[in-house]
Coordinates of C-alpha atoms in Angstrom, one line a residue:
Chain A
M454 CA 3.9 -35.4 45.2
S455 CA 5.9 -32.1 45.1
I456 CA 7.4 -31.3 41.7
M457 CA 11.1 -31.4 44.1
Q458 CA 10.5 -35.1 44.4
Y459 CA 9.5 -35.6 41.1
N460 CA 12.5 -36.8 39.8
G461 CA 14.8 -37.6 42.9
G462 CA 18.0 -37.2 43.8
C463 CA 20.9 -35.2 46.1
L464 CA 24.0 -33.8 46.7
V465 CA 26.1 -32.6 49.4
G466 CA 28.9 -30.5 50.0
M467 CA 32.0 -30.5 52.6
K468 CA 35.0 -28.0 53.2
G469 CA 38.0 -29.5 54.2
K470 CA 41.4 -28.2 55.1
N471 CA 42.3 -26.4 51.9
C472 CA 40.2 -28.9 50.4
V473 CA 37.0 -29.0 48.8
A474 CA 34.2 -31.9 48.5
I475 CA 31.0 -32.8 46.1
A476 CA 29.1 -36.0 46.2
S477 CA 26.1 -36.7 44.7
D478 CA 23.6 -39.9 44.0
R479 CA 23.2 -41.3 40.7
R480 CA 19.8 -41.7 40.4
F481 CA 17.5 -41.0 37.4
G482 CA 13.4 -41.5 38.1
V483 CA 10.2 -41.0 37.6
Q484 CA 8.2 -40.5 40.9
A485 CA 8.5 -44.6 42.0
L486 CA 9.7 -46.3 39.0
G487 CA 13.9 -45.9 39.2
L488 CA 14.9 -45.2 35.3
S489 CA 18.1 -45.0 35.0
T490 CA 21.7 -45.3 37.4
N491 CA 23.9 -42.7 35.6
F492 CA 22.6 -39.2 35.7
Q493 CA 24.9 -36.5 35.6
R494 CA 23.9 -34.1 38.8
M495 CA 27.5 -32.7 39.4
F496 CA 29.9 -30.3 36.1
S497 CA 32.6 -28.3 36.9
V498 CA 32.9 -25.2 35.7
N499 CA 36.9 -25.7 35.7
N500 CA 39.5 -27.6 37.5
R501 CA 39.0 -25.7 40.6
L502 CA 35.1 -25.0 40.8
Y503 CA 32.3 -27.5 40.5
Y504 CA 28.5 -27.3 41.4
G505 CA 25.8 -29.3 41.2
L506 CA 21.7 -29.3 41.2
A507 CA 19.5 -31.0 42.5
G508 CA 15.3 -31.4 41.9
L509 CA 13.4 -31.9 38.5
G510 CA 15.8 -33.1 36.1
T511 CA 15.0 -31.1 32.6
D512 CA 15.4 -28.2 34.9
V513 CA 18.8 -29.8 35.5
Q514 CA 19.9 -30.2 32.2
T515 CA 18.4 -26.9 31.3
L516 CA 20.1 -24.4 34.0
S517 CA 24.1 -26.8 33.0
E518 CA 23.1 -25.6 29.6
K519 CA 22.5 -22.1 30.5
F520 CA 25.5 -21.9 33.3
R521 CA 28.3 -24.0 30.8
M522 CA 27.6 -20.8 28.2
S523 CA 27.4 -17.9 30.2
V524 CA 30.8 -19.2 32.7
N525 CA 31.9 -19.6 28.3
M526 CA 31.0 -15.6 27.5
Y527 CA 32.5 -15.3 31.1
N528 CA 36.2 -16.5 30.2
L529 CA 35.5 -15.2 27.1
K530 CA 34.4 -11.9 27.8
E531 CA 37.0 -11.3 30.6
E532 CA 39.8 -13.8 29.5
R533 CA 40.2 -15.5 33.0
D534 CA 38.1 -17.9 35.5
I535 CA 35.2 -17.4 36.6
A536 CA 35.8 -17.0 41.0
P537 CA 33.6 -18.9 43.2
T538 CA 31.8 -16.4 44.8
T539 CA 31.1 -14.4 41.5
F540 CA 30.0 -17.9 40.0
A541 CA 28.0 -18.4 43.0
S542 CA 26.1 -14.6 42.3
L543 CA 25.9 -15.1 38.8
V544 CA 23.5 -18.7 40.1
S545 CA 21.6 -16.6 42.2
S546 CA 20.7 -14.1 39.7
T547 CA 19.5 -16.5 37.2
L548 CA 17.3 -18.3 40.0
Y549 CA 15.9 -15.1 41.0
E550 CA 15.1 -13.9 37.2
R551 CA 12.4 -16.5 37.4
R552 CA 10.8 -15.8 41.0
F553 CA 7.8 -16.4 39.8
G554 CA 8.3 -19.1 37.4
P555 CA 10.4 -20.6 39.1
Y556 CA 13.1 -23.5 37.9
F557 CA 13.0 -26.3 39.9
S558 CA 16.2 -26.9 40.6
E559 CA 18.4 -26.4 44.4
P560 CA 22.4 -25.7 43.5
V561 CA 25.6 -26.4 45.6
I562 CA 28.5 -25.0 45.0
V563 CA 32.0 -25.8 46.2
G564 CA 34.8 -24.5 45.2
L565 CA 38.4 -23.0 45.6
E566 CA 39.1 -19.0 45.5
K567 CA 42.1 -17.5 44.0
D568 CA 44.2 -17.7 47.4
D569 CA 42.9 -21.6 47.3
T570 CA 40.5 -20.8 50.6
P571 CA 38.2 -23.6 50.2
F572 CA 34.2 -22.2 49.6
I573 CA 30.9 -23.9 49.4
C574 CA 27.1 -22.6 49.7
A575 CA 23.4 -23.7 48.5
M576 CA 20.8 -22.4 47.4
D577 CA 17.1 -22.4 46.8
L578 CA 15.0 -22.5 43.8
I579 CA 14.7 -19.0 44.3
G580 CA 18.4 -18.0 44.7
C581 CA 18.6 -17.5 47.7
I582 CA 22.7 -18.4 48.9
N583 CA 23.8 -19.9 52.1
F584 CA 27.5 -19.4 52.4
A585 CA 27.8 -22.0 55.5
K586 CA 31.3 -22.6 57.4
D587 CA 30.9 -26.5 57.5
F588 CA 28.3 -28.2 54.9
V589 CA 25.6 -28.3 52.7
V590 CA 22.6 -30.6 51.3
T591 CA 20.2 -30.4 48.9
G592 CA 17.8 -32.8 47.0
T593 CA 14.5 -35.6 48.7
S594 CA 17.6 -36.8 51.3
S595 CA 18.4 -33.9 52.9
E596 CA 17.4 -34.8 56.5
Q597 CA 19.4 -37.2 56.4
L598 CA 22.0 -35.5 54.8
Y599 CA 22.0 -32.9 57.7
G600 CA 22.2 -35.4 59.9
M601 CA 24.4 -37.5 59.1
C602 CA 26.7 -34.4 58.3
E603 CA 26.1 -33.0 61.6
A604 CA 27.3 -36.7 62.9
L605 CA 30.3 -36.5 61.2
W606 CA 31.6 -34.1 59.7
E607 CA 34.6 -31.4 61.8
P608 CA 36.7 -28.8 61.3
D609 CA 40.4 -29.3 59.2
L610 CA 40.1 -32.7 57.2
E611 CA 42.4 -33.5 54.8
P612 CA 41.3 -34.9 51.7
E613 CA 41.5 -38.0 51.9
D614 CA 39.8 -38.3 55.9
L615 CA 37.2 -35.3 53.8
F616 CA 36.5 -38.0 51.2
E617 CA 35.7 -41.2 53.8
T618 CA 33.2 -38.5 55.7
I619 CA 31.5 -36.9 53.0
S620 CA 31.1 -40.7 51.8
Q621 CA 29.6 -41.2 54.5
A622 CA 27.2 -39.3 54.9
M623 CA 26.1 -39.9 51.4
L624 CA 25.5 -43.6 51.4
N625 CA 24.0 -43.3 54.9
A626 CA 21.2 -40.8 54.4
V627 CA 20.4 -42.3 50.7
D628 CA 19.5 -45.4 52.1
R629 CA 17.3 -43.7 53.9
D630 CA 15.0 -42.5 51.0
A631 CA 13.4 -44.5 48.6
L632 CA 14.1 -41.6 45.6
S633 CA 17.4 -41.0 46.3
G634 CA 20.9 -43.2 45.3
W635 CA 20.8 -46.2 42.9
G636 CA 25.1 -45.2 43.1
A637 CA 27.6 -42.3 44.5
V638 CA 30.1 -40.5 42.7
V639 CA 32.4 -37.7 44.8
H640 CA 35.0 -34.9 43.9
V641 CA 37.5 -33.7 45.8
I642 CA 39.3 -30.9 44.9
T643 CA 41.9 -30.3 46.0
P644 CA 45.2 -26.8 44.9
T645 CA 46.8 -29.3 42.9
Q646 CA 44.3 -31.7 41.9
V647 CA 40.7 -33.1 41.7
I648 CA 40.2 -36.6 42.8
T649 CA 37.0 -38.4 41.4
R650 CA 35.5 -41.9 42.9
T651 CA 31.9 -43.5 42.3
L652 CA 31.1 -45.5 45.8
K653 CA 30.0 -48.7 45.5
G654 CA 26.6 -48.6 47.5
R655 CA 23.1 -50.5 48.1
M656 CA 21.5 -50.4 44.5
D657 CA 18.3 -50.9 46.4
Chain B
M431 CA -2.0 -46.9 26.9
E432 CA 0.6 -46.5 24.4
V433 CA 3.8 -48.3 24.5
L434 CA 7.8 -47.9 23.0
I435 CA 10.5 -50.0 23.6
G436 CA 14.4 -49.4 22.6
I437 CA 16.8 -52.0 23.3
T438 CA 21.1 -51.6 22.6
G439 CA 22.5 -54.4 20.8
K440 CA 26.1 -55.0 19.8
D441 CA 25.9 -52.8 16.6
F442 CA 22.3 -52.3 16.6
V443 CA 19.0 -50.6 18.7
L444 CA 15.9 -52.5 18.0
L445 CA 13.3 -49.8 18.8
T446 CA 9.3 -50.6 18.8
A447 CA 6.1 -48.8 19.4
D448 CA 2.2 -50.3 19.6
T449 CA 0.7 -50.0 16.8
T450 CA -3.0 -48.9 17.4
S451 CA -4.4 -45.2 17.4
A452 CA -7.5 -45.5 20.2
R453 CA -9.6 -42.1 21.4
S454 CA -11.4 -43.0 24.5
I455 CA -12.8 -46.1 24.0
V456 CA -12.5 -46.8 20.3
I457 CA -9.6 -48.0 18.3
M458 CA -9.4 -46.0 15.2
K459 CA -6.6 -47.9 13.8
Q460 CA -4.2 -50.8 14.2
E461 CA -1.3 -49.8 11.4
E462 CA -0.1 -46.7 12.6
D463 CA 3.6 -45.6 12.7
K464 CA 4.8 -44.1 15.4
T465 CA 8.0 -43.7 14.5
R466 CA 9.9 -41.2 11.9
E467 CA 13.7 -41.0 10.5
L468 CA 15.0 -38.5 11.4
N469 CA 18.2 -39.1 9.2
K470 CA 20.2 -42.1 7.8
H471 CA 21.3 -43.6 11.6
N472 CA 18.7 -42.4 13.4
L473 CA 15.0 -42.8 14.5
L474 CA 12.6 -40.9 17.1
L475 CA 8.9 -42.7 18.4
T476 CA 6.4 -40.2 20.0
I477 CA 3.8 -41.1 22.6
G478 CA 1.7 -38.3 24.0
E479 CA -0.7 -36.3 23.7
A480 CA -3.1 -36.3 20.8
G481 CA -1.9 -34.4 17.7
D482 CA 1.4 -33.1 20.0
A483 CA 3.2 -36.0 18.9
V484 CA 3.0 -36.0 15.3
Q485 CA 3.4 -32.5 15.0
F486 CA 6.3 -32.2 17.2
A487 CA 8.0 -35.7 15.5
E488 CA 7.9 -33.8 12.3
Y489 CA 8.8 -30.4 13.3
I490 CA 12.1 -32.2 14.6
Q491 CA 12.6 -34.4 11.9
R492 CA 12.5 -31.4 9.4
N493 CA 14.6 -29.4 11.2
I494 CA 17.0 -32.3 11.5
K495 CA 16.4 -32.9 7.2
L496 CA 17.6 -29.2 7.3
Y497 CA 20.5 -29.0 9.4
E498 CA 21.7 -31.7 7.0
I499 CA 20.6 -30.2 3.7
R500 CA 22.5 -26.6 5.3
N501 CA 25.5 -28.5 6.5
G502 CA 26.5 -31.5 4.2
V503 CA 26.6 -34.0 7.4
P504 CA 24.2 -35.7 8.6
L505 CA 23.7 -34.9 12.7
S506 CA 25.1 -37.5 15.4
T507 CA 22.6 -39.4 17.7
K508 CA 24.1 -37.7 20.5
A509 CA 23.4 -34.3 19.0
V510 CA 19.7 -34.9 17.6
A511 CA 18.8 -36.1 21.2
A512 CA 20.5 -33.1 22.6
Y513 CA 18.5 -30.9 20.1
T514 CA 15.4 -32.5 21.4
R515 CA 15.7 -32.2 24.4
R516 CA 16.3 -28.5 23.6
E517 CA 13.5 -28.0 21.7
M518 CA 11.5 -29.3 24.2
A519 CA 12.8 -27.8 27.2
D520 CA 12.2 -24.2 26.1
S521 CA 8.4 -25.4 24.8
L522 CA 7.6 -26.5 28.5
R523 CA 7.7 -23.6 29.7
S524 CA 5.2 -21.2 26.7
R525 CA 1.8 -21.0 26.0
N526 CA 1.7 -24.6 24.7
A527 CA 3.6 -26.9 25.5
Y528 CA 3.7 -30.2 23.7
Q529 CA 3.1 -32.8 25.9
V530 CA 5.1 -36.1 24.3
N531 CA 7.4 -38.6 25.4
I532 CA 10.2 -40.1 23.0
L533 CA 12.5 -42.1 22.7
I534 CA 15.3 -41.4 20.1
G535 CA 17.9 -44.6 19.0
G536 CA 20.8 -44.4 16.3
V537 CA 24.0 -45.9 15.3
D538 CA 27.5 -44.1 14.9
P539 CA 27.9 -44.9 11.5
K540 CA 31.1 -45.4 11.3
T541 CA 31.6 -48.1 14.1
G542 CA 28.0 -48.9 14.4
T543 CA 27.9 -48.4 18.2
P544 CA 24.5 -47.7 19.2
E545 CA 22.5 -44.9 21.2
L546 CA 19.3 -44.7 22.8
Y547 CA 18.1 -41.9 24.9
W548 CA 14.7 -41.9 26.6
S549 CA 12.9 -38.2 27.5
D550 CA 9.8 -37.4 28.4
Y551 CA 7.4 -34.3 28.4
L552 CA 9.2 -32.8 30.3
A553 CA 12.3 -33.1 28.7
A554 CA 14.6 -35.0 31.1
S555 CA 16.5 -36.6 28.5
Q556 CA 19.2 -39.6 29.3
K557 CA 20.9 -41.7 27.5
M558 CA 19.7 -45.5 28.6
P559 CA 20.9 -48.9 27.4
F560 CA 17.4 -50.0 27.6
A561 CA 14.4 -48.2 28.0
T562 CA 10.2 -47.9 28.1
Q563 CA 8.0 -44.9 28.1
G564 CA 4.1 -45.2 28.8
Y565 CA 2.1 -47.5 31.0
A566 CA 4.6 -50.5 29.6
S567 CA 7.9 -49.7 31.7
Y568 CA 6.4 -50.6 34.9
F569 CA 5.8 -54.2 33.5
V570 CA 8.4 -54.4 31.6
M571 CA 12.1 -52.4 32.8
S572 CA 12.5 -55.0 35.5
T573 CA 12.4 -57.9 32.4
M574 CA 15.2 -56.2 30.7
D575 CA 17.1 -55.4 34.2
R576 CA 17.1 -59.4 34.3
Y577 CA 18.2 -60.2 30.3
W578 CA 20.1 -57.4 28.7
R579 CA 23.6 -57.8 28.0
P580 CA 26.0 -55.2 26.8
D581 CA 26.8 -57.4 23.7
L582 CA 22.9 -59.0 22.2
S583 CA 23.0 -60.2 18.9
L584 CA 20.0 -59.1 17.0
A585 CA 18.3 -62.7 17.2
E586 CA 19.1 -62.5 21.0
A587 CA 17.3 -58.8 21.1
R588 CA 14.2 -60.0 19.1
A589 CA 13.9 -62.5 21.7
L590 CA 14.5 -60.2 24.6
L591 CA 11.8 -58.4 23.3
Q592 CA 9.4 -60.9 22.8
K593 CA 9.9 -61.7 26.3
C594 CA 8.3 -58.0 27.1
F595 CA 5.8 -58.5 24.8
D596 CA 5.0 -61.8 26.5
E597 CA 4.9 -59.4 29.9
L598 CA 2.7 -57.4 28.8
K599 CA 0.0 -59.7 27.1
K600 CA -0.4 -61.9 30.7
R601 CA -0.3 -58.8 33.1
F602 CA -1.6 -55.0 30.9
I603 CA -4.7 -54.5 31.2
G604 CA -4.8 -52.6 27.7
N605 CA -4.5 -54.9 24.7
L606 CA -2.0 -53.9 22.6
P607 CA -2.5 -56.5 20.3
S608 CA 0.7 -55.4 17.6
F609 CA 3.9 -53.8 17.2
L610 CA 5.7 -52.1 14.6
I611 CA 9.5 -53.4 15.1
K612 CA 12.5 -51.6 13.2
V613 CA 16.0 -51.9 13.6
V614 CA 19.0 -49.1 13.4
D615 CA 22.2 -50.0 12.2
K616 CA 25.2 -49.4 10.5
E617 CA 23.1 -50.4 7.1
G618 CA 20.0 -47.7 8.0
I619 CA 16.6 -48.2 9.2
R620 CA 14.6 -51.6 8.7
T621 CA 11.7 -53.1 9.5
I622 CA 11.0 -56.6 10.8
D623 CA 8.6 -59.1 12.7

């Protein structure tokens, strides 16, 4: 079995009208054995920028610790919050540093730029950035997520509608993947607030 | 064929490891202690590669003790688990990685709130209400899914553990005749039947 499918899990990010959303499942397992229903895959950089990491559990945790340190150092040195495009470059170069012995993790980054323009992007495990216009997916059920997102997404969704759209995309995609699911969490980021919701989904 | 099981209760953590020490087809001893006390309220259980399990456990034990000597305060369970994960993650991509699967159980000395952390040899760490390492997982996690509750008393947890042992005896091909059972609570760490 591929190392990227050892622990399981998936993420999706979507753009809306002056808002973005990111969702992940909560399963952590070792191949076919499911172990935990509250694995944290999404992390906040600040209240306008969130990212998620899919793939091998240990690298998700190692990378999140690395990025926390890098961003803290950035904040201390620059005395300002890091911009989404800058953070994306930071993530990309951190991953490419290990080009010939990579971290087995593929990130999704969502946030609002300084002028409240929505920003989303995803990367492969060696840091190739995909600046998408609509949605980004990653993880063991990425193909299912691509299908759901393509069918449900439309441009300029308001925060509440974006929440419904991303939630349905996540819930139905993971139900077709044995290694994903076991709960889901969604963050919707708007210029004024971040709303976090836990979804009620199938726990099988 | 080694097994670790941990169960959190109301204000304690019940941890157990099998006591068999074997190489290939030979059982060398039946009284092996696979646990190491990290500080008064934290216990580390390790299984895995021969040598690595003990070396890693004692390395962590000594560094946790060193922190306490240097800083005058013991580390919390969350901190111990984070430190242990960091050490394992650093060793993972080095020339010789520790191949050790662990459970860390501890309580908050003031409130008695129990915490149990599971970590495999790849250094993915998870806080869990109950956890297992080894082949036991395939048999015993379902038993605990069915019968575990957040407010178990020690007697109830010990009874749940007995259900797990019975399941292994009935359905697991490996022979595990004896287990060492320890309880971590506000008073400290002690061995029970």
